[in-house]
Short mmCIF file of C-alpha atoms and ligand atoms in Angstrom, two decimals:
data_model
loop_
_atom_site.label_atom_id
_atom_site.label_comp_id
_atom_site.label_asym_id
_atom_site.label_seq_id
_atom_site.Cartn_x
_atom_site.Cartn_y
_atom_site.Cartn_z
CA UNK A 1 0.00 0.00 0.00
CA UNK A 2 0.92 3.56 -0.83
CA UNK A 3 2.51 5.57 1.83
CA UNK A 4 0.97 8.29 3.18
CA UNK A 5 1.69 11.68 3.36
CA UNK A 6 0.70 15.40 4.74
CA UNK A 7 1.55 18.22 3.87
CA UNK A 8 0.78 21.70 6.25
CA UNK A 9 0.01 24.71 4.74
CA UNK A 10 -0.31 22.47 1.51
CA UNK A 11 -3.28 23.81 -0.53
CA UNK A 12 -1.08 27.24 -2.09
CA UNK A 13 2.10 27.86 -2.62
CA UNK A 14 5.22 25.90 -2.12
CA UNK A 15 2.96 22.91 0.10
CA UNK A 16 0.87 22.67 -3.26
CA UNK A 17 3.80 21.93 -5.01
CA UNK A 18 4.43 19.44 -2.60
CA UNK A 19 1.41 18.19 -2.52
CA UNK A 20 1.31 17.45 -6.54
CA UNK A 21 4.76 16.39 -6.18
CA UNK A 22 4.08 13.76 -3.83
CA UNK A 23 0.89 12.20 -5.59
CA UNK A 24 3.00 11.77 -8.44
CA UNK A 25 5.13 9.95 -6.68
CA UNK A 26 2.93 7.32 -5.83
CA UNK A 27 1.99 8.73 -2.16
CA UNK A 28 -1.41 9.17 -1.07
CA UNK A 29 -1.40 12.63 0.04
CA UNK A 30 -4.02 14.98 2.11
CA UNK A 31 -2.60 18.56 3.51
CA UNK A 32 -3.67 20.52 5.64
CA UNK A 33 -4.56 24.35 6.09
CA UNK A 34 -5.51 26.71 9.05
CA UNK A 35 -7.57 29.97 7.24
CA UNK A 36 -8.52 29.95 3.42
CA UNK A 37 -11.17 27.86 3.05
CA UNK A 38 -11.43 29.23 -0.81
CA UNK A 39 -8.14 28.35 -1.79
CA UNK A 40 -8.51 24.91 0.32
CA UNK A 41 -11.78 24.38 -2.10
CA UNK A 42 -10.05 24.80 -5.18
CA UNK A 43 -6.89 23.19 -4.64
CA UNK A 44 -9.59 19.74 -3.43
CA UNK A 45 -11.69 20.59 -6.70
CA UNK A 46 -8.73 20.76 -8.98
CA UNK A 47 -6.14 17.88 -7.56
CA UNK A 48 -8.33 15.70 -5.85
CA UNK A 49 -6.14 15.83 -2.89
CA UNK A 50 -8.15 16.28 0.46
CA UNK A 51 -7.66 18.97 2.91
CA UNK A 52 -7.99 19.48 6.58
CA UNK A 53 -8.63 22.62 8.50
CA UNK A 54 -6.24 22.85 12.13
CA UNK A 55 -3.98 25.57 13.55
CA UNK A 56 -0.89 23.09 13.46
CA UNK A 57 -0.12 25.93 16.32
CA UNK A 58 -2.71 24.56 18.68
CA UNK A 59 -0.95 21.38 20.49
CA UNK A 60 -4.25 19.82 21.14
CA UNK A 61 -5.79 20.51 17.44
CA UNK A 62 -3.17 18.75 15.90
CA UNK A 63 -3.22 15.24 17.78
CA UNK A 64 -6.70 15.81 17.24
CA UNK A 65 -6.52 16.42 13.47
CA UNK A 66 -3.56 13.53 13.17
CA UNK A 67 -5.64 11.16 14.79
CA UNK A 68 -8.61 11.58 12.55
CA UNK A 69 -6.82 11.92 9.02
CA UNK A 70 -5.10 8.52 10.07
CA UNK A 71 -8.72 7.00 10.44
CA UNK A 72 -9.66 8.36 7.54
CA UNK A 73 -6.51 7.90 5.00
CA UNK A 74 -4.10 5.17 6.83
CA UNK A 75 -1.05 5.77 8.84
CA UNK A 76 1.07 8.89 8.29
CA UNK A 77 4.35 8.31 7.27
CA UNK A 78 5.73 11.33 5.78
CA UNK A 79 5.34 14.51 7.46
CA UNK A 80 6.53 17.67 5.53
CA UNK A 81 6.00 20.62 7.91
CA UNK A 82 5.53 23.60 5.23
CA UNK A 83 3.25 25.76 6.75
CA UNK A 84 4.41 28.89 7.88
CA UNK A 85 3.36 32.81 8.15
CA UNK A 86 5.20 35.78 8.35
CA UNK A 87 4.65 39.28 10.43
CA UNK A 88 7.77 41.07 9.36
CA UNK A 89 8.90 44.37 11.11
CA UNK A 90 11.80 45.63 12.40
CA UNK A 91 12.25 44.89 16.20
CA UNK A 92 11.68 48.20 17.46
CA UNK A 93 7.99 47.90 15.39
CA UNK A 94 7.29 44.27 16.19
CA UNK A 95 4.90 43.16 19.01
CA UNK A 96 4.95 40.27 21.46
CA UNK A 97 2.19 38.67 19.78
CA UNK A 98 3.85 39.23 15.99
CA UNK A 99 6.58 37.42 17.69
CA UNK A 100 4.90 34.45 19.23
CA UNK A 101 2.63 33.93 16.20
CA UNK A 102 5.02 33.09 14.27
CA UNK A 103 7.01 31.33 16.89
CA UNK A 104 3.54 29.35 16.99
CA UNK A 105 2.77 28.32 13.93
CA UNK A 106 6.72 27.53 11.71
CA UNK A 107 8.57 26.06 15.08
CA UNK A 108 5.48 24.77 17.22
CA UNK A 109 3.78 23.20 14.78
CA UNK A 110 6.95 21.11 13.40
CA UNK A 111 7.10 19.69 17.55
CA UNK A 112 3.47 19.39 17.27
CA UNK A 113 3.14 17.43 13.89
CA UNK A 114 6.16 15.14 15.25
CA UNK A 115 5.07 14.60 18.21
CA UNK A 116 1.62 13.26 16.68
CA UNK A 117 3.28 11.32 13.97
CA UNK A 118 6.74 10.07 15.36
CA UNK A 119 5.40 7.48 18.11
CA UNK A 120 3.70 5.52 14.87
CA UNK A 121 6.42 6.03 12.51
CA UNK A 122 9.00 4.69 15.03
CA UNK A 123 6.30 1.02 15.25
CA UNK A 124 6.34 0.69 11.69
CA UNK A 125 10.08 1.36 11.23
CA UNK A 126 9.71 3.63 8.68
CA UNK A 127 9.34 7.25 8.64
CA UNK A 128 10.12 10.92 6.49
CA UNK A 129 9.94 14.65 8.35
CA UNK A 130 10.96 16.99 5.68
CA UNK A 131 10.67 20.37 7.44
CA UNK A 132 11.08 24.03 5.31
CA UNK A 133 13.10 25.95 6.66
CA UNK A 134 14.67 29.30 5.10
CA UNK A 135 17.67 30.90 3.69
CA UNK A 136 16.59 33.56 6.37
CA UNK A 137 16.92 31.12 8.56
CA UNK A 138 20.40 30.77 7.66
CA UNK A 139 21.55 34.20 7.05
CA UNK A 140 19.83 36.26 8.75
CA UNK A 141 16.84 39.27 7.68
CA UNK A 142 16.25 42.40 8.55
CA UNK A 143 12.75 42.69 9.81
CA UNK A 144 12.07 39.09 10.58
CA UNK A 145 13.89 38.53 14.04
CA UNK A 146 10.85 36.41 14.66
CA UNK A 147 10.68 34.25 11.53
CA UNK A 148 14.50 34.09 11.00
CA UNK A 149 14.29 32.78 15.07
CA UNK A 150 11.45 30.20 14.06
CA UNK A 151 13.14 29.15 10.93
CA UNK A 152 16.78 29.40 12.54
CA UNK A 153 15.05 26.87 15.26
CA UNK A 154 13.62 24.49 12.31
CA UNK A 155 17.09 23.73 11.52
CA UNK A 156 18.21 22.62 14.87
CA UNK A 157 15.19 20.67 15.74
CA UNK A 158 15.82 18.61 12.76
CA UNK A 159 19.35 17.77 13.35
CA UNK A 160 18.21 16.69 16.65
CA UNK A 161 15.06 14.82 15.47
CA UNK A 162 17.41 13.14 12.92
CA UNK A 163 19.78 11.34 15.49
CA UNK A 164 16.47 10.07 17.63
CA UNK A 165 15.06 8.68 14.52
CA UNK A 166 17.77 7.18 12.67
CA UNK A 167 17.90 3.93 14.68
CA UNK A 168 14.09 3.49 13.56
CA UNK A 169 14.36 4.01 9.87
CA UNK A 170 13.25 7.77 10.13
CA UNK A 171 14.67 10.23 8.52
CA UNK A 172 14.34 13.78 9.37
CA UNK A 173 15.84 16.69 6.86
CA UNK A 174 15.11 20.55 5.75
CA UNK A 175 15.01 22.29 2.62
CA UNK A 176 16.24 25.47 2.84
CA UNK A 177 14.07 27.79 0.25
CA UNK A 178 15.19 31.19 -1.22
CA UNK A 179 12.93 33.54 -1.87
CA UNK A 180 10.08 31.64 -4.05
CA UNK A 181 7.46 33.04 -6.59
CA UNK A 182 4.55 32.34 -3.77
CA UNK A 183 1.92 34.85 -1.69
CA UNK A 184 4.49 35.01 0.70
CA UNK A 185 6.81 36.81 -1.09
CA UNK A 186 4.35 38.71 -3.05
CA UNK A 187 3.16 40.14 -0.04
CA UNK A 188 7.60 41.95 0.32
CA UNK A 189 7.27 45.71 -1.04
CA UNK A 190 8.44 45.61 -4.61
CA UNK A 191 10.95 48.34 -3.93
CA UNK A 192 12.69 45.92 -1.35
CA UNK A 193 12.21 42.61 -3.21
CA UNK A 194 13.65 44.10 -5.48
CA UNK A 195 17.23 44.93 -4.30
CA UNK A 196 16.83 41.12 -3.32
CA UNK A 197 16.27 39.38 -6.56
CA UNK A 198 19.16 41.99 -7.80
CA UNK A 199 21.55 39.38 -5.30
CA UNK A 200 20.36 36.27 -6.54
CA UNK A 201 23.35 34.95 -9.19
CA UNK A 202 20.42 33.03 -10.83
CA UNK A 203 18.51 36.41 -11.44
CA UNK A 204 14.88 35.33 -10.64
CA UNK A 205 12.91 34.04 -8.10
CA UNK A 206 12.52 30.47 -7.87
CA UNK A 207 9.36 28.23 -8.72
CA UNK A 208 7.88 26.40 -5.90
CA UNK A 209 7.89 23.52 -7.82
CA UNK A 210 12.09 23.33 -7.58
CA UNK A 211 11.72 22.80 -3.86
CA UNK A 212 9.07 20.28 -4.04
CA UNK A 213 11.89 18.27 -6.31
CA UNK A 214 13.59 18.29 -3.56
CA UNK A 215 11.08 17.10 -0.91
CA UNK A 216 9.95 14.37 -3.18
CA UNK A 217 14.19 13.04 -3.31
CA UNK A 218 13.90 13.42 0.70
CA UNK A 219 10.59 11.19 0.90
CA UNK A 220 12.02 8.40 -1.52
CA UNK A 221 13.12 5.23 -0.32
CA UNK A 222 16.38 6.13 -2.32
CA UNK A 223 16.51 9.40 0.27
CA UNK A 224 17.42 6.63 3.39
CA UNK A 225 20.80 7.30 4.15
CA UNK A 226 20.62 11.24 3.58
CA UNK A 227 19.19 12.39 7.44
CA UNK A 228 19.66 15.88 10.10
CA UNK A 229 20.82 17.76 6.17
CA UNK A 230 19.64 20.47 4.99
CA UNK A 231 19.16 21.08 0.93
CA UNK A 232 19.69 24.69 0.20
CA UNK A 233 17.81 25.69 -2.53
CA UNK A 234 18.15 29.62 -3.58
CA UNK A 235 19.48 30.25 -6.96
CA UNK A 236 22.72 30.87 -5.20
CA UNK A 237 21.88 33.78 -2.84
CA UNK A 238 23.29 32.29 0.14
CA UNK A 239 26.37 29.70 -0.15
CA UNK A 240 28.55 28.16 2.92
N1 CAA B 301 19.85 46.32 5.87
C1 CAA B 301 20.06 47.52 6.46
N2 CAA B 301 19.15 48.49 6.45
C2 CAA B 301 17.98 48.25 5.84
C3 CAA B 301 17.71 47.02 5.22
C4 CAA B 301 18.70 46.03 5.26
N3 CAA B 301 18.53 44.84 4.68
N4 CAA B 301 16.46 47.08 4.71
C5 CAA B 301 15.98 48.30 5.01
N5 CAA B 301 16.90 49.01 5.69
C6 CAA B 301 16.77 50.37 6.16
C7 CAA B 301 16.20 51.25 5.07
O1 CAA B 301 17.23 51.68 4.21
C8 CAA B 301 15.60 52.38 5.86
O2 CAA B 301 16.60 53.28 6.29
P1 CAA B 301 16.48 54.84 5.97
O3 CAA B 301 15.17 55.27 6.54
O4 CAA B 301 17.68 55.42 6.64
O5 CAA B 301 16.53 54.92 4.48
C9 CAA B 301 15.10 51.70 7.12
O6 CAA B 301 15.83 50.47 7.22
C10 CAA B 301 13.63 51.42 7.07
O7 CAA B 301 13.36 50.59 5.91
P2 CAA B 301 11.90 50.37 5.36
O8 CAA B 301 11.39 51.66 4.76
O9 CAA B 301 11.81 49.16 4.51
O10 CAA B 301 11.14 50.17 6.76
P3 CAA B 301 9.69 49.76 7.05
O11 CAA B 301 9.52 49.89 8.53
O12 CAA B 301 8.73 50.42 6.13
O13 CAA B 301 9.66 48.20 6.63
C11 CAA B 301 10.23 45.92 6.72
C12 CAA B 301 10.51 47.31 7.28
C13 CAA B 301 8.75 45.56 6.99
C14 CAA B 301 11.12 44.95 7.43
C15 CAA B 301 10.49 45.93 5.19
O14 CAA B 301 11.80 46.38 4.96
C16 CAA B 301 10.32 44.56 4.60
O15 CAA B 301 9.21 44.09 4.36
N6 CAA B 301 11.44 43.88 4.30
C17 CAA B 301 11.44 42.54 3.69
C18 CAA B 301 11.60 41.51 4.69
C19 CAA B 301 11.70 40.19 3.96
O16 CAA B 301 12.60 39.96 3.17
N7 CAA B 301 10.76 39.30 4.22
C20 CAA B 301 10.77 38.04 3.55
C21 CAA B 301 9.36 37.57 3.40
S1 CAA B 301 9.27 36.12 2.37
C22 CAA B 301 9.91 34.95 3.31
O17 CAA B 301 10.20 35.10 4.45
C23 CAA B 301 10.08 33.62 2.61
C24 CAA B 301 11.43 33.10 2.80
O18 CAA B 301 11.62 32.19 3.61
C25 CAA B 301 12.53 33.61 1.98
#
């Protein structure tokens, strides 16, 4: 039987991607969303992929939510933890609730989604967590001390993931995305994304479709001895 797998955030964006990605893989695939239920309809209506409403924030709503979609669909084995807001600002603007938002919803809900997920994937023997993190997680970005924290954090809570799970056939890796023709990035004042694509060597944004590439190498049995790495991909912007 097909694996399967959720995606958060997954019905816009680079978790679409994913989610396509996946399916053609072979996985059966559902995502998950917290807000747009008009996007969620489409994306259902147009890929046939199911999706779930829960704040993969709340601690509760997400055992909750885990526990139901494996009744529905089967076992989760492959957990990519995509979904992710921003509240930029420079730290001097930012509030305390900008900061724990965000703190929330990118770190807290890859703990959350593991911690509903692992326990099964560790009885089976068998397991992917493919968590996005950022090249601003990496480098650094003025205005996002919150998001650069978050996605900073992503990266160490999947090197440490990766050494629990190793001895039970889990993997546990990042993708590091550069800035990404999505909403998300949409939403940066052209003036400033500007002066950013201007320090990309490949000279454009990339397509969320190059980082779901990459999650669907990380979810393949072929991906079994790559674990705790992260794949930068960024059109070059940040090397090291
Ligand atoms: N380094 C140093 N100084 C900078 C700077 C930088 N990178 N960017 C701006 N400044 C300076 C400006 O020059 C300006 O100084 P002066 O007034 O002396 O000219 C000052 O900071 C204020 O700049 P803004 O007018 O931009 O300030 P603002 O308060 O209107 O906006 C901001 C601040 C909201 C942070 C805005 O700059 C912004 O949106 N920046 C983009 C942040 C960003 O890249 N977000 C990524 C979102 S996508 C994403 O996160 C996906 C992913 O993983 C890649």
């Amino acid at each position: 039987m097909a694996h399967v797998a959720i995606v958060t955030g997954g019905t816009r964006g680079i978790g679409r991607a994913v989610c396509e990605s996946l399916r053609d893989d072979g996985f059966t695939v559902v995502a998950s969303y917290a807000g747009n239920d008009e996007k969620a309809r489409a994306f259902t209506d147009e890929t046939g992929i199911p999706a779930y409403k829960f704040d993969v924030g709340d601690h509760e709503a997400t055992l909750a939510a885990c526990e139901k979609i494996a009744g529905d669909v089967g076992p989760l084995d492959v957990v990519v933890n995509n979904a992710g807001i921003t509240r930029d600002g420079t730290l001097l603007r930012m509030s305390y609730e900008e900061w724990d938002d965000v703190m929330r919803t990118n770190l807290g809900g890859c703990f959350n989604m593991a911690k509903a997920t692992f326990a099964g994937m560790k009885d089976r023997k068998w397991g992917r967590i493919i968590n996005i993190g950022s090249i601003n997680g990496q480098a650094g970005q003025y205005g996002q001390v919150n998001y650069a924290a978050a996605k900073s954090g992503i990266h160490g809570f999947t090197k440490a993931l990766a050494q629990e799970g190793a001895r039970y056939g889990i993997t546990v890796n990042a993708i590091a995305p550069g800035y990404i023709d999505t909403d998300m990035v949409a939403a940066v004042p052209e003036n400033v994304l500007e002066k950013i694509v201007a320090k990309i060597p490949v000279g454009r944004l990339g397509r969320a479709s190059e980082i779901a590439r990459g999650v669907s190498f990380l979810a393949s049995e072929e991906g079994a001895f790559v674990t705790g790495s992260t794949l930068s991909i960024n059109g070059g912007q940040h090397m090291y």
